[in-house]
XYZ file of C-alpha atoms in Angstrom:
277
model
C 242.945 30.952 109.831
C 240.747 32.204 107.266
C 238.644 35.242 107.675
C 236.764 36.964 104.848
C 234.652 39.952 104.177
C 230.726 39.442 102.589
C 232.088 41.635 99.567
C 234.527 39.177 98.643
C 232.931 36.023 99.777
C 231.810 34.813 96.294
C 235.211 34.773 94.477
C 236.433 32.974 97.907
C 234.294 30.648 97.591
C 234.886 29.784 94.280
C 238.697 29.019 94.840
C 238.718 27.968 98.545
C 241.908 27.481 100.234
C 243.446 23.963 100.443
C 242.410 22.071 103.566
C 239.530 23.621 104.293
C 236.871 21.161 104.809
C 234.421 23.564 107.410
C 232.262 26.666 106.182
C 230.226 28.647 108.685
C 227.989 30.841 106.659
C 226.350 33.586 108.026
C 224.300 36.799 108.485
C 221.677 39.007 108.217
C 221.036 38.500 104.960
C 219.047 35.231 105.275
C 218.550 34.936 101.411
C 222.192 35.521 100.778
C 223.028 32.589 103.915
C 221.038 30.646 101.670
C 222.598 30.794 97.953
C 225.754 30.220 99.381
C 225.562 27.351 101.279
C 223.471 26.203 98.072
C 226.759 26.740 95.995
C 229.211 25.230 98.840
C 227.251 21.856 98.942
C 226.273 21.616 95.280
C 230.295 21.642 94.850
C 230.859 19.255 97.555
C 228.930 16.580 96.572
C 227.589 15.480 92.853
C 223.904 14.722 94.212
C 222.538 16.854 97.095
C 219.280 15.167 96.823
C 221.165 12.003 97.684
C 220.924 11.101 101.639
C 223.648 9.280 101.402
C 225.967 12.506 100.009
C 224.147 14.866 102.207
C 223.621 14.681 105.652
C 221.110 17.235 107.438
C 221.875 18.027 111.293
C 220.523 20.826 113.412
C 222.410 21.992 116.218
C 220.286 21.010 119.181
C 220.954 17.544 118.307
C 224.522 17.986 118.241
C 224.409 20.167 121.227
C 222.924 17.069 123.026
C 225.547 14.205 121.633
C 228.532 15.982 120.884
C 229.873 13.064 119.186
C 227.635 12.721 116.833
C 228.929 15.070 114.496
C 232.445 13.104 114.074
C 230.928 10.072 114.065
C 228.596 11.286 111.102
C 231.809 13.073 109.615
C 233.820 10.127 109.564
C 231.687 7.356 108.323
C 232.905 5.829 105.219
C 230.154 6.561 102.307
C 228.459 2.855 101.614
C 228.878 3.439 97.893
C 232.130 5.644 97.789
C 232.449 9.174 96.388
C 231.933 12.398 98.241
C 230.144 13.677 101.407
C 228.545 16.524 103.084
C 226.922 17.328 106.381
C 224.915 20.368 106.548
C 224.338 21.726 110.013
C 221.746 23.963 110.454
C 222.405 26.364 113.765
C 219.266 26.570 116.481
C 218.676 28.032 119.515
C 221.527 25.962 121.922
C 225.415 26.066 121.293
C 227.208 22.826 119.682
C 230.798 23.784 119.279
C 231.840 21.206 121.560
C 230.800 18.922 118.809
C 233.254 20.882 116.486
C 235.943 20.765 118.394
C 236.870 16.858 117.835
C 236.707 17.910 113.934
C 239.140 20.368 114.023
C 241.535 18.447 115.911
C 241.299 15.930 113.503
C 239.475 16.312 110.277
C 237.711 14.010 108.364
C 239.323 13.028 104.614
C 236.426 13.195 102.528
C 233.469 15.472 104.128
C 232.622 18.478 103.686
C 230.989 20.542 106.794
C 228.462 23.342 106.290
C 227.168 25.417 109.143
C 224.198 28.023 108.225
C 223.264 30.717 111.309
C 221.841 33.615 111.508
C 223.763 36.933 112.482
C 226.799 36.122 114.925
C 228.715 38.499 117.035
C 232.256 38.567 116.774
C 232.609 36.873 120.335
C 230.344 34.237 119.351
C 231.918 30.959 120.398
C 230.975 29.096 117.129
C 232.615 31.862 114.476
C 235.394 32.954 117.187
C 236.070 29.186 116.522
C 236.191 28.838 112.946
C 238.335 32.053 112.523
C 240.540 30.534 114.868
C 240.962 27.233 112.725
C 243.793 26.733 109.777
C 240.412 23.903 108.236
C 237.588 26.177 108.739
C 236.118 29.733 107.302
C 233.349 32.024 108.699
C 231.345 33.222 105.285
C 229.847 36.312 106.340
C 226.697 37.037 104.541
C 225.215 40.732 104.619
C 222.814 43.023 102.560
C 224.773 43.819 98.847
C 226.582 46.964 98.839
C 225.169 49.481 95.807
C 228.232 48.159 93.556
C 227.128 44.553 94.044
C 223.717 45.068 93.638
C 225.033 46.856 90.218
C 227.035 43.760 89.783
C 223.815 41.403 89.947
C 221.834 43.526 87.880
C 224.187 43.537 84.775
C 224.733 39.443 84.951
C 221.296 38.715 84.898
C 220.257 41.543 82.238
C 223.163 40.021 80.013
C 222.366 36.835 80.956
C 218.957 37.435 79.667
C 220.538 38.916 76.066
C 219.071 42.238 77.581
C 220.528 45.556 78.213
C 219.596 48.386 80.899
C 219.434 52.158 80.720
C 221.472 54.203 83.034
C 218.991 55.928 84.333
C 216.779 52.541 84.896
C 219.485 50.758 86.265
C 220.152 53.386 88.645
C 216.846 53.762 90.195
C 216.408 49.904 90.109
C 219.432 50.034 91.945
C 217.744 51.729 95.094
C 214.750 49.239 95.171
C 216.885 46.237 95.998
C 219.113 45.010 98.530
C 217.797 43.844 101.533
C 217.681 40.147 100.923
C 219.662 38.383 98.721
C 216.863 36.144 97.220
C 214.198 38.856 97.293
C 217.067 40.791 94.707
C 216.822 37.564 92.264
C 213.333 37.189 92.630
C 213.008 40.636 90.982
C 214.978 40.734 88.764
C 213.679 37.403 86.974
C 210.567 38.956 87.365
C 211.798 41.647 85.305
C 214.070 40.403 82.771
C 210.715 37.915 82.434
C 208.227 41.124 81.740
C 211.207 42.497 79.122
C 211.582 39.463 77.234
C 211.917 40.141 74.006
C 212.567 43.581 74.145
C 216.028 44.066 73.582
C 216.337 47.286 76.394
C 215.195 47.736 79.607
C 213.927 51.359 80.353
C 212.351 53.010 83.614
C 209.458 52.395 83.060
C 209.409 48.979 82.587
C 211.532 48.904 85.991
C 208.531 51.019 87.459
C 206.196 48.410 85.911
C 207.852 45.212 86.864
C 209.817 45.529 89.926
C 208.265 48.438 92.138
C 205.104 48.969 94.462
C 203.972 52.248 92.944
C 202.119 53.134 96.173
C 205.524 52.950 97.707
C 207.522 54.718 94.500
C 204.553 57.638 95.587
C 205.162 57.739 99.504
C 209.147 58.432 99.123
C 208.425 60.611 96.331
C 206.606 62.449 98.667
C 209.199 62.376 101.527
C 211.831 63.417 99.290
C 209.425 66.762 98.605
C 209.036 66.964 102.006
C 213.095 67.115 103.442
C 213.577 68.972 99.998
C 211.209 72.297 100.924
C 208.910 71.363 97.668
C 205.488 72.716 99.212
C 203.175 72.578 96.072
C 204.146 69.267 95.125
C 204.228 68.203 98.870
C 201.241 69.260 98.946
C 199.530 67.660 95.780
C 201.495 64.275 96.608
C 200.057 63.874 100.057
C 196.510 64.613 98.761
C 197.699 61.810 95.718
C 198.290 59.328 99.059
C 195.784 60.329 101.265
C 193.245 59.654 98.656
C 194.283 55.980 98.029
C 195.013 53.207 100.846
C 197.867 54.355 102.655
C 197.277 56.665 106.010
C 199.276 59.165 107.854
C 201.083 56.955 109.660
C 202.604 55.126 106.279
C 204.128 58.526 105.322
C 205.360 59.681 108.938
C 207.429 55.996 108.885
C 208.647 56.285 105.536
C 209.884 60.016 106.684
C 211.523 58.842 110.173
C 213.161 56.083 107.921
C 214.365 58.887 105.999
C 215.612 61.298 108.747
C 217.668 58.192 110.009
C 219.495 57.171 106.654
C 220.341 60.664 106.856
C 221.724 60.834 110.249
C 223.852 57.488 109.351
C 225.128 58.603 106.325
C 226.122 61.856 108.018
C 227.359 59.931 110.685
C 229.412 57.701 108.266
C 230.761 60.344 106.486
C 232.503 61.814 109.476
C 233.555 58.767 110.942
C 235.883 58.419 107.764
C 233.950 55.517 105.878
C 231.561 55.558 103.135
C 228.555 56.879 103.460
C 225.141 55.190 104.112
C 226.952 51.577 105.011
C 227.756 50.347 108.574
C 231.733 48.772 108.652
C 231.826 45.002 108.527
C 232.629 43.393 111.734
């Protein structure tokens, strides 16, 4: 049985446990799904362009021939070397099809599973949890210290340092979607080229919607009790593109991070993050 948490999923993944030969990835991170069943297949096979090396299912189909899947596991490769099958997970349930696998698995394939978020009772990941040859990868939105984490490798991968203070704010604008993160941050390490340093404002110039950097500037006046500048912000919004109802979403946004993080905080786990399931 092999159970992990998102946090530690990377180093997993780069020393795997002997025997495994079945990875369910998943999550809400959809970007995150995606780079690491990426890095799982480009290690399991030398071409993944190669049709031969890499096999693409979906689950419907296997949900309608449950045999398939061993059949496609154990065929011997025409020109040796390694395979992989990459399953992607649909609307219907296929674990029947897994079943056969686990019982007895195939000697040189590799098994990939991507789905979206599963519940803990899910028959697929209650499945591979279960198994001593399979591991549920559980892919969800970077914690602030791994968001940190990606910002430093690709800023010194880039010959570039950060400023604390541009680091930190950069820090709060990404997050949400694993791919999204990397996206920006290219972009920015792109736009600093050269530079040696990244400051604010180039963060502010490269990364971040301004009209957006303006509307929580203006809720944080708001929940804060700064009137004037409330007051002079709002005018600053009203008078470009975004409306009333932009600000009063960005605020009940607000007001509920608030009530979670007080909510986490007295529940006994850190602030501002839900537990992993």
């Amino acid at each position: 049985m092999a159970v992990i948490k998102s946090s530690g999923a990377d180093a997993y993944l780069a020393r795997p446990a002997p025997g495994i030969f079945l990875y369910l990835v998943y999550g809400q991170d959809r970007g995150l799904v995606s780079e690491r069943v990426k890095t799982i297949v480009s290690r399991a096979v030398d071409d993944p362009k190669d049709p031969f090396q890499l096999v693409r299912l979906d689950g419907d189909e296997l949900a309608a021939d449950r045999l398939r899947l061993a059949d496609e596991a154990n065929t011997i490769p025409l020109f040796g070397g390694r395979r992989a099958i990459l399953i992607e997970a649909q609307g219907k349930l296929f674990h029947s099809a897994i079943e056969p696998l686990l019982a007895l698995p195939p000697r040189h394939c590799t098994v990939v599973i991507e789905a979206g978020d599963l519940r803990k009772d899910a028959p697929l990941r209650a499945l591979c949890e279960r198994a001593n040859t399979a591991v549920a990868v559980p892919c969800y939105p970077d914690s602030e210290a791994g968001i940190g984490q990606l910002i430093e490798a690709e800023v010194r991968a880039a010959n570039l340092s950060i400023t604390h203070d541009a680091k930190d704010f950069l820090t709060t604008q990404l997050g949400q979607d694993r791919l999204s993160t990397r996206g920006e941050l290219e972009k920015l390490v792109l736009h600093c080229r050269g530079k040696g340093e990244i400051t604010l404002p180039d963060v502010r110039a490269a990364v971040c919607d301004t009209s957006q950097i303006l509307i929580q500037e203006t809720v944080n006046e708001a929940f804060g009790g700064e009137i004037p500048a409330l007051d002079a912000s709002l005018r600053h919004v009203f008078a470009g593109a975004a409306n009333f109802q932009v600000v009063l979403s960005a605020a009940l946004r607000h007001a509920l991070e608030l009530h979670r993080a007080k909510a986490g905080a007295e529940g006994g786990f850190r602030a501002g993050w839900n537990k992993q399931r």
